[in-house]
Coordinates of C-alpha atoms in Angstrom, one line a residue:
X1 CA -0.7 46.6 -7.7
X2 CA 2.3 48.4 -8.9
X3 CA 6.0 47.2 -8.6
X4 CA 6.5 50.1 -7.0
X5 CA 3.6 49.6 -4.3
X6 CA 6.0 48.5 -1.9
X7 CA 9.5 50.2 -2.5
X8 CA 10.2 53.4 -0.5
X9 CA 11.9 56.7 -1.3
X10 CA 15.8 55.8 -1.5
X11 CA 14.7 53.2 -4.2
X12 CA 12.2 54.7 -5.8
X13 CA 14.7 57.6 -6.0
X14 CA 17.2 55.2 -7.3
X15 CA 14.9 54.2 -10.3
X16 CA 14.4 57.7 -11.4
X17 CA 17.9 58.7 -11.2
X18 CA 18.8 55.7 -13.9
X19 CA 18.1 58.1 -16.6
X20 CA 20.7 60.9 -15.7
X21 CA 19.8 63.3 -18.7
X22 CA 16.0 63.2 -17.3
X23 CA 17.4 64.0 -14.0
X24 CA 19.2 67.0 -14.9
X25 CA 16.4 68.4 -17.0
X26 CA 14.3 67.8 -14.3
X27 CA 17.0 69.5 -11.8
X28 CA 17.2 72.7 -13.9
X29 CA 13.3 72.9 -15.2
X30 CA 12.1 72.9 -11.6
X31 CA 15.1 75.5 -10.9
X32 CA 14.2 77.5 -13.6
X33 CA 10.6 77.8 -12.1
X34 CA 12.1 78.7 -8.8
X35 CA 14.1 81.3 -10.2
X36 CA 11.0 82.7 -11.7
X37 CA 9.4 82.8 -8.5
X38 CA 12.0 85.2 -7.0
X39 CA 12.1 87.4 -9.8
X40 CA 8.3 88.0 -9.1
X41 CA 8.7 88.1 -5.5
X42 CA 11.5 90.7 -5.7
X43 CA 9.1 93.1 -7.4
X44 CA 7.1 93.1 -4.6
X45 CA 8.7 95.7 -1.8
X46 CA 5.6 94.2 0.2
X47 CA 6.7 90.7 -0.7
X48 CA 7.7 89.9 3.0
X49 CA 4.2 91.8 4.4
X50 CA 2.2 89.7 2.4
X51 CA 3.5 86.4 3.3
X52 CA 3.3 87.3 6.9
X53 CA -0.4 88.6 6.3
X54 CA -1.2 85.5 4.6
X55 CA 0.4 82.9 7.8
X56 CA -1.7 85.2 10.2
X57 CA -5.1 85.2 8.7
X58 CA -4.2 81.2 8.7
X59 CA -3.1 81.0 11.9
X60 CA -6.5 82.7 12.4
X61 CA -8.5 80.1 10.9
X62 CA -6.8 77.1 12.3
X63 CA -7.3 78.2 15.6
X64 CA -11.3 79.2 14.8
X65 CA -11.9 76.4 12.0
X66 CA -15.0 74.9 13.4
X67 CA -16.7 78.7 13.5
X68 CA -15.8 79.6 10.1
X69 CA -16.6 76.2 8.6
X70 CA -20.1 76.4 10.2
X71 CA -20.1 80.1 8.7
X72 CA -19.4 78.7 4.9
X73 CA -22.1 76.1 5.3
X74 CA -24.3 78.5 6.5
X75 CA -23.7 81.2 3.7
X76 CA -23.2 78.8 0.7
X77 CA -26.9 77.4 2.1
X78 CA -28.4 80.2 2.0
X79 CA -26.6 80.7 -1.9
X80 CA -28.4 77.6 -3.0
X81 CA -25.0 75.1 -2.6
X82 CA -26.1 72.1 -1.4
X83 CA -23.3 71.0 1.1
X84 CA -21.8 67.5 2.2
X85 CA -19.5 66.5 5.5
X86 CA -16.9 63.5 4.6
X87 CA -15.5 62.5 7.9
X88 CA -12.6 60.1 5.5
X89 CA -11.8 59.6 1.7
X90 CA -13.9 56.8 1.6
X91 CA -17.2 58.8 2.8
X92 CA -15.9 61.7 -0.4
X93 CA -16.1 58.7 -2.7
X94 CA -19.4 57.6 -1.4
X95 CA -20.8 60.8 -1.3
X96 CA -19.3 61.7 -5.0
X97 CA -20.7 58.3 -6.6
X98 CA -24.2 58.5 -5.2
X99 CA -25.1 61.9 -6.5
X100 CA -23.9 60.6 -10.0
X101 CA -25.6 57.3 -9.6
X102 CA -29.3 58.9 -8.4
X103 CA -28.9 61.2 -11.8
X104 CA -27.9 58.1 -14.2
X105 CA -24.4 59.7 -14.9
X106 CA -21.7 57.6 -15.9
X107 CA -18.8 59.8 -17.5
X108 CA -17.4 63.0 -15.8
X109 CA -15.4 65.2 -16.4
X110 CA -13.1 66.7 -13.9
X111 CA -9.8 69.3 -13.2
X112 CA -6.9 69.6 -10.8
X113 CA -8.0 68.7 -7.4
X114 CA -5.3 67.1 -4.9
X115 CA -7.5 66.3 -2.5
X116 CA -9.3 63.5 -5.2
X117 CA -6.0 62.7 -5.6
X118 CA -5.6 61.7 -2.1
X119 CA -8.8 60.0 -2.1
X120 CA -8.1 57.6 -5.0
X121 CA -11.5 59.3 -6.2
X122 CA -10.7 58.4 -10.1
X123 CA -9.8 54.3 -9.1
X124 CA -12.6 54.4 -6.6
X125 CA -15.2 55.4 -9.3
X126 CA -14.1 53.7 -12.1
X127 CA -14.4 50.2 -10.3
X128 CA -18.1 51.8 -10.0
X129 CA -18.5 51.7 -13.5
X130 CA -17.5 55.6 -13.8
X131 CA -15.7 57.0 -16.8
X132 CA -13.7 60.2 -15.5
X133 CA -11.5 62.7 -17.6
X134 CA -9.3 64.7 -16.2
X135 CA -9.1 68.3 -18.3
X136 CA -6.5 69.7 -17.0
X137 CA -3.6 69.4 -19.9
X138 CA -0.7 67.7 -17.4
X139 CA -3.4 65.9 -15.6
X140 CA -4.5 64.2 -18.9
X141 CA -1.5 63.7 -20.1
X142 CA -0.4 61.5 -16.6
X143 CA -4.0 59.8 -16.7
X144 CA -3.5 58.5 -20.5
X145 CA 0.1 57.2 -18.8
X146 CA -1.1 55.6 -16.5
X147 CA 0.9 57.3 -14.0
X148 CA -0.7 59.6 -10.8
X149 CA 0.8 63.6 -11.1
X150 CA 4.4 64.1 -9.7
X151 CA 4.2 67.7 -9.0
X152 CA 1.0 69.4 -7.6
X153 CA 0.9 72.3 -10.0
X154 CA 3.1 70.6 -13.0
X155 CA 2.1 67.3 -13.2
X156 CA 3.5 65.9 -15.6
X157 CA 6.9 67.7 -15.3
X158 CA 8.6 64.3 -15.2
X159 CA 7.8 63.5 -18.8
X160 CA 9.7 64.6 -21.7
X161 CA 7.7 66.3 -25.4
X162 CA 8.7 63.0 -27.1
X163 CA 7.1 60.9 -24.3
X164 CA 3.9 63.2 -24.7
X165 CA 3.9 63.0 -28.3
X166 CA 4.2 58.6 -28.0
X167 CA 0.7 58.6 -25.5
X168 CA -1.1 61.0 -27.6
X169 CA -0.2 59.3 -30.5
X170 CA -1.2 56.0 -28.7
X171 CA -5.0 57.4 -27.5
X172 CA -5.5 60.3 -29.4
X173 CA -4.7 59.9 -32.3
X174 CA -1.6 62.1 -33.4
X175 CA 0.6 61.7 -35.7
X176 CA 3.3 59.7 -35.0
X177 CA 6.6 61.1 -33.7
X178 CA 5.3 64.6 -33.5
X179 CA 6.3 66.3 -30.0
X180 CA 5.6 70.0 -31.3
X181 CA 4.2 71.5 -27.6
X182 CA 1.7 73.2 -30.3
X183 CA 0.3 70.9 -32.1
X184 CA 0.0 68.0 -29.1
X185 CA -2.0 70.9 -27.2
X186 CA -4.5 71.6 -30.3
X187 CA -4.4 67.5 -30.0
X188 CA -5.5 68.2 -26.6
X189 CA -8.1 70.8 -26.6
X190 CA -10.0 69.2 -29.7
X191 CA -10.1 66.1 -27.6
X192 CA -11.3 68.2 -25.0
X193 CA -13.8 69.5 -26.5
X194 CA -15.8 67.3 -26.6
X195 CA -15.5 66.0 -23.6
X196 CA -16.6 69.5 -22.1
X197 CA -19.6 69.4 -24.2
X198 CA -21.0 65.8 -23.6
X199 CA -20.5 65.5 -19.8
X200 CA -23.3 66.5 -17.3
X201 CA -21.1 66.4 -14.3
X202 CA -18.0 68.1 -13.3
X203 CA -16.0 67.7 -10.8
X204 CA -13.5 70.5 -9.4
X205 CA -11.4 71.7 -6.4
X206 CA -11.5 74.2 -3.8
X207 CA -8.4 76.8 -3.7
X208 CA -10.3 78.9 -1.5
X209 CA -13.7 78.8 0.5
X210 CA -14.7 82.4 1.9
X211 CA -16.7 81.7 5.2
X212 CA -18.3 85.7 4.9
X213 CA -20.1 84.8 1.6
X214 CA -20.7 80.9 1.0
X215 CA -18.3 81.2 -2.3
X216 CA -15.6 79.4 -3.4
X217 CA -12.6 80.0 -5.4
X218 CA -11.5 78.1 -8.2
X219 CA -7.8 79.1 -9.6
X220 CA -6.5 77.8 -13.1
X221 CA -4.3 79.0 -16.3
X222 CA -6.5 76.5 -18.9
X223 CA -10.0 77.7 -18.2
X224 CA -10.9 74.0 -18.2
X225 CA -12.7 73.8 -14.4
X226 CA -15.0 77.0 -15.3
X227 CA -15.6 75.1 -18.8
X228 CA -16.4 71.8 -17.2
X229 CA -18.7 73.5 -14.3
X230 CA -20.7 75.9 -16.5
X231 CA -21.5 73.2 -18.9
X232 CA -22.7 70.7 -16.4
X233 CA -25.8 69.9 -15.1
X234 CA -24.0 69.4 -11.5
X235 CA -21.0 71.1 -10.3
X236 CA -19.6 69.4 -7.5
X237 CA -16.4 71.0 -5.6
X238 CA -14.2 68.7 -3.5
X239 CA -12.6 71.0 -0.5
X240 CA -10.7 70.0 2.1
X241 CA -11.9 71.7 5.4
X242 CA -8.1 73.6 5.8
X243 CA -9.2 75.9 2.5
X244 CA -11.2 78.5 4.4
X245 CA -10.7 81.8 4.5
X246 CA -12.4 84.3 6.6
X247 CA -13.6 87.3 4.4
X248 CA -13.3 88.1 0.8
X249 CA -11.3 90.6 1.3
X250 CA -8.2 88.7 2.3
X251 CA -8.2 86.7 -0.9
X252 CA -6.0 89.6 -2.2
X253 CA -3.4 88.4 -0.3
X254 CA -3.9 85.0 -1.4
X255 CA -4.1 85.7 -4.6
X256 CA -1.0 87.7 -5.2
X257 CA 1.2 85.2 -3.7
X258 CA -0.5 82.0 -4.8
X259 CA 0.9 81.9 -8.7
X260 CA 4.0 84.3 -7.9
X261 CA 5.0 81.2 -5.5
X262 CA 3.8 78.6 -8.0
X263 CA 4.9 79.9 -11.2
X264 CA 6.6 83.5 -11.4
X265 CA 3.4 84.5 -12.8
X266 CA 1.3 87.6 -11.5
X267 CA -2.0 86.0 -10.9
X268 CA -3.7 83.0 -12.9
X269 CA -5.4 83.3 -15.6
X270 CA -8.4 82.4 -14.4
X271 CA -9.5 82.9 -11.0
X272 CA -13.4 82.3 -10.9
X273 CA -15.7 82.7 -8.1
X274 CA -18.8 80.3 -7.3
X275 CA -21.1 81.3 -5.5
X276 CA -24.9 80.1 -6.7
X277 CA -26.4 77.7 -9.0
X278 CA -27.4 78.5 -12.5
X279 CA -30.9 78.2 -13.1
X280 CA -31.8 74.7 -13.5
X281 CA -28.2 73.4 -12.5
X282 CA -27.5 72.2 -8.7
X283 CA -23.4 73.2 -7.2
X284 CA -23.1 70.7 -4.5
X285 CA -19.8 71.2 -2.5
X286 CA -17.9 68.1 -0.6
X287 CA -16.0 69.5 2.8
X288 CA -13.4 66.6 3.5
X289 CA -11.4 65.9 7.4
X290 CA -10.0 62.5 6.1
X291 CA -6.9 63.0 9.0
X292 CA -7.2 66.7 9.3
X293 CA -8.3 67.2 12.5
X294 CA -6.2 65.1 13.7
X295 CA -3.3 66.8 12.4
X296 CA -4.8 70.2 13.6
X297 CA -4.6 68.5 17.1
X298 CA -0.5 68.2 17.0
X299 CA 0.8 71.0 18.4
X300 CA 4.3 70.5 16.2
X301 CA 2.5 70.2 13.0
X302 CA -0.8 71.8 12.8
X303 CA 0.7 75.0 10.7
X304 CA 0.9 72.5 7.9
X305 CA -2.5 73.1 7.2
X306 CA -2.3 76.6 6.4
X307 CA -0.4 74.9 2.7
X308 CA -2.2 76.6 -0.5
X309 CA -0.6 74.3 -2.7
X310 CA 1.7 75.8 -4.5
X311 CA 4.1 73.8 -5.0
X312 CA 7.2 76.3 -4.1
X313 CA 8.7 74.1 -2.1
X314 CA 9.0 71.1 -4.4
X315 CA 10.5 73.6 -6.7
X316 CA 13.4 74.6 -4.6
X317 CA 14.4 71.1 -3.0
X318 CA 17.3 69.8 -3.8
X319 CA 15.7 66.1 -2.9
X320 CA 12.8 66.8 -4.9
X321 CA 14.6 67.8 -7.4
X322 CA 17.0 65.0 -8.3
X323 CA 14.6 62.2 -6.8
X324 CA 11.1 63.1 -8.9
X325 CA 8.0 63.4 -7.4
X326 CA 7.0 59.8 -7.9
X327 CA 9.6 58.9 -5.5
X328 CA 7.5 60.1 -2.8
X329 CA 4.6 57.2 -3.2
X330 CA 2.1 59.5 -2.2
X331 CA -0.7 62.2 -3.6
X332 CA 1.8 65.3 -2.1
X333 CA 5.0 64.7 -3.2
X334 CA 8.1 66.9 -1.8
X335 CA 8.8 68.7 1.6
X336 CA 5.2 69.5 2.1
X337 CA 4.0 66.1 1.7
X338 CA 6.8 64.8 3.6
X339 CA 5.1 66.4 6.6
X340 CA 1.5 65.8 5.5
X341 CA 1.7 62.2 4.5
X342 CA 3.1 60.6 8.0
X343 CA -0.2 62.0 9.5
X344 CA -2.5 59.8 7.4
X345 CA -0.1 56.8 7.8
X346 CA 3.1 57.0 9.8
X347 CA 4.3 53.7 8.9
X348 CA 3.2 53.7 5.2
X349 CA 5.4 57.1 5.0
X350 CA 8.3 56.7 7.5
X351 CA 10.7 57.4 4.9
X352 CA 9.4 60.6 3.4
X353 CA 10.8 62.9 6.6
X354 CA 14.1 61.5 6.0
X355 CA 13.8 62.8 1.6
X356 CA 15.0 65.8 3.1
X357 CA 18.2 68.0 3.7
X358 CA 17.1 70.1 6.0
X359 CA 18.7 73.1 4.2
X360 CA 15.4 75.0 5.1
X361 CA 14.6 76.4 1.6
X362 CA 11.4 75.1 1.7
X363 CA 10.3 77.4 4.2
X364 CA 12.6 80.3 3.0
X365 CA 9.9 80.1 -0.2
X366 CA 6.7 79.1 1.1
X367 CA 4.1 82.0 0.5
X368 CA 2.5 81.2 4.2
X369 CA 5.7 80.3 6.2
X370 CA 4.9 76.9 6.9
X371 CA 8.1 76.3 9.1
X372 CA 8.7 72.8 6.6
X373 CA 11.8 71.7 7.6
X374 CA 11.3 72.1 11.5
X375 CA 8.4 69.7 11.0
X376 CA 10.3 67.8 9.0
X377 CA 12.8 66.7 11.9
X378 CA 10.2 66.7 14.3
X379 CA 8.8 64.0 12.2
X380 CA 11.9 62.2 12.3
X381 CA 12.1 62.4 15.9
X382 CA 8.4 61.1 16.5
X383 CA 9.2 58.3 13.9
X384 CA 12.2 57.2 15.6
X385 CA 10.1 57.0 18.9
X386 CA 7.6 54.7 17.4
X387 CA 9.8 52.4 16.6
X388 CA 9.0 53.1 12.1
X389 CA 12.2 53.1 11.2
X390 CA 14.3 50.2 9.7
X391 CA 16.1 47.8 12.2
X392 CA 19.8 48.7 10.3
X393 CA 18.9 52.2 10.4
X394 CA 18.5 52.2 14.2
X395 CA 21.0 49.7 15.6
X396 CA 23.7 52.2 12.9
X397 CA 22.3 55.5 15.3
X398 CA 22.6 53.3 18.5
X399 CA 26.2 51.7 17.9
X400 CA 26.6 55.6 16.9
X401 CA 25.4 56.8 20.6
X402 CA 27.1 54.3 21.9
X403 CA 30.3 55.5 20.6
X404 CA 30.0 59.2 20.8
X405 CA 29.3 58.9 24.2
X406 CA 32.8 57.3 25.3
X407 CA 35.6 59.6 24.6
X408 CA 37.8 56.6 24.8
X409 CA 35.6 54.8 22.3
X410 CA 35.3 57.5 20.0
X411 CA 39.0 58.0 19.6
X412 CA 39.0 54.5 19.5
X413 CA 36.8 54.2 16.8
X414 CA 38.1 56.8 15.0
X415 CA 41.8 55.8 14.9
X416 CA 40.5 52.3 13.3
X417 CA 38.3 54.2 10.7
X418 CA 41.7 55.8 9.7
X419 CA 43.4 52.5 9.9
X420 CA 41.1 51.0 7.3
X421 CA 40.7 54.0 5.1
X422 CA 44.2 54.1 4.4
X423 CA 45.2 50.3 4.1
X424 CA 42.0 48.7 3.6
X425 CA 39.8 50.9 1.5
X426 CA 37.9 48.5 -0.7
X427 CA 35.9 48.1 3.4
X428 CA 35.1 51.5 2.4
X429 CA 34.5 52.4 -1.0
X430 CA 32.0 49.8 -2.4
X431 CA 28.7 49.3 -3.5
X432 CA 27.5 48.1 0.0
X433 CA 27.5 51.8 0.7
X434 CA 25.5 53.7 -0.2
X435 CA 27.2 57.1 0.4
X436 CA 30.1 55.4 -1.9
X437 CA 27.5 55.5 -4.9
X438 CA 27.6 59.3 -5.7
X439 CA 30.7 59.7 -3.5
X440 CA 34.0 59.8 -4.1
X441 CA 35.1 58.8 0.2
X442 CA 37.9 60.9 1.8
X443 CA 41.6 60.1 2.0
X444 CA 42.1 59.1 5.2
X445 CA 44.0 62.2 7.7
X446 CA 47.3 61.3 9.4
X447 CA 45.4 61.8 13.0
X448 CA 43.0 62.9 14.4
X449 CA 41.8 66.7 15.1
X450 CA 42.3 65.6 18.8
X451 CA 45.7 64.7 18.2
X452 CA 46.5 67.6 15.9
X453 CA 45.6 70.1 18.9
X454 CA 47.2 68.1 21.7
X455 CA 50.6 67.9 19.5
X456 CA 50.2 71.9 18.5
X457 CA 49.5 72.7 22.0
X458 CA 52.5 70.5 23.0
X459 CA 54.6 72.9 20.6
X460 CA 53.7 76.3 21.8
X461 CA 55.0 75.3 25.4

């Protein structure tokens, strides 16, 4: 188990802001992407209709999921897709490892799919005796690492060209010290290659499932899922039950927000529909609840599951931003995980709720108006109430009640603050405190703003 297994956000946060030049980069990459985002969304006059288009037909769906799921099935049947029901991540990896194991495959090739992620798929199989590749470039490049994606859509934003150039060097082969972005992605796509050619099962996600038709919707800028599925003998899709959609014709909307929100882009490059088997070749898709039902259930945070996974609002967050998404110890990183993660274990991810500022940017940018950092103080709230949160944290807001509740204790307690900022700072300003470490603390006021209206009032008699 990793050191880190056990350390929450302030700490992990902690270690990745030890190198400050990686920090900043990381700070103004991720801003840089956001910026590109509203440039795209600007030339939309429609912008504003689409995202409000999109939360509806979600809204929709979460409040008729069991219909349209039962409608996929149905349609992607009667298509020739051979469909599985995992009730928990443990019943995906089950599922996944038998229908390799029946055909005698032991290497597989897969791209981008969070929802693995979640489910540990890749540790799960390869203590099965499973060789898996991820082909997505950033995915790769993390897997080689060692490391799980920090970002859903850039994952391996964290790492610098240098740092790239040292793994692929290590495990591929490249000459050493090279970091040109070029040549390590010819490095890449050689290796690749032949991976594509010699494995007879690929693994992909699910962006979107259309409940009218049976077919699902792979999106991607590398072309690697469509080259992984259309040279396999078996395709099989990994979907969480929250991607349907009800017709094809709302994937327009989808579609033209998805990437403007992700990257500034107009639409990936490839967006590829599956709908039937080749001849000869079986699709077999994998509809995953692992906690989602459960979430759908909680009134406060069900419109979490209308998330397309964009990653806009890891973009835009200040937290996120300065705090990497490793930080966040779990598959989702940022303000959307933040609210995601507590529902599979609230105790495990107590602290993620609180990696927040609750500026509200996150949902200013999110393509389906997820309302992200309402949820995210509601999670504090229900936290608090169970009791997750560390014993200093809560006997700090209780001596805080305490004392905002007694006007005579509060002036009490703020007149010996003053006291002690002015002749005993060193109480103050030390490494004990933790908003001493990137603060410089305030000099202490001559009184209070109490006093300063009582004596001004005084005056103007």
């Amino acid at each position: 188990m990793s050191s880190n297994a056990t350390k929450d956000h302030p700490q992990l946060a902690a270690i990745f802001n030890r190198d400050e030049p990686r920090v900043d980069w990381h700070d103004e990459t991720l801003w840089w992407v956001r910026a590109k985002r509203d440039i795209a969304a600007h030339k939309l006059p429609e912008w504003e209709l689409l995202r409000e288009t999109a939360s509806q037909i979600k809204n929709n769906v979460l409040s008729n999921l069991s219909t349209y799921l039962e409608q996929f099935e149905a349609n992607a049947i009667n298509n020739g897709i051979i469909v599985h029901w995992a009730a928990t991540a443990e019943e995906h990896n089950k599922i996944i490892y038998t229908l390799l194991e029946k055909r005698g495959i032991s290497r597989m090739v897969k791209s981008k799919s969070m929802l693995t992620e979640e489910c540990h798929l890749n540790e799960y199989l390869l203590k099965q005796g499973i060789d898996v590749i991820d082909s997505d470039l950033g995915e790769r490049i993390v897997q080689l690492a060692g490391e799980p994606p920090s970002h859903i859509v850039l994952p391996c934003i964290h790492k610098k060209k240098e740092e790239i150039g040292d793994i692929f060097h290590e495990h591929l082969g490249s000459a050493k010290g090279e970091s040109d972005p070029k040549i390590l992605t010819e490095t890449a796509r050689q290796h690749l290659r032949e991976v594509f050619l010699t494995r007879r099962a690929a693994l992909t996600g699910v962006n979107f499932a259309i409940a009218e038709t049976g077919e699902f919707v792979i999106c991607t800028n590398e072309g690697n899922a469509d080259m992984g599925a259309h040279l396999a003998e078996i395709h099989i899709a990994s979907m969480g039950i929250e991607k349907i959609i009800p017709e094809r014709k709302h994937l327009g909307v989808f579609l033209r927000l998805l990437t403007r929100s992700a990257t500034g882009q107009p639409i990936t490059t490839y967006s590829s529909h599956f709908s039937k088997p080749q001849d000869g070749k079986e699709i077999h898709i994998v509809i995953v609840d692992n906690g989602r039902s459960i979430q759908l259930g909680r009134e406060d945070f069900r419109n979490s599951l209308k998330c397309i996974r964009c990653g806009a609002c890891m973009n835009t967050c200040p937290v996120y931003r300065k705090s990497g998404g490793h930080s966040y110890h779990t598959a989702v990183a940022g303000p959307i995980g933040s609210i995601l993660a507590p529902n599979l274990d609230m105790e495990k991810y107590a602290d993620l709720p609180f990696a927040s500022t609750l500026c509200g940017s996150c949902s200013n940018v999110c393509p389906v108006k997820i309302d992200i950092h309402d949820q995210l103080y509601k999670w504090r709230q229900v936290i608090v109430k169970a009791g997750y949160t560390p014993k200093a944290k809560t006997l700090a807001m209780k001596g805080m009640a305490f004392t905002l509740s007694s006007p005579m204790i509060y002036r009490a307690a703020g007149k010996m603050g003053r006291f002690t900022f002015k002749y005993a700072p060193f109480a103050v300003n030390n490494g004990a405190n933790p908003w001493y470490k990137h603060r410089e603390m305030p000099k202490a006021p001559e009184q209070s703003f109490g006093e300063w209206y009582a004596k001004r009032k005084e005056n103007k008699k």
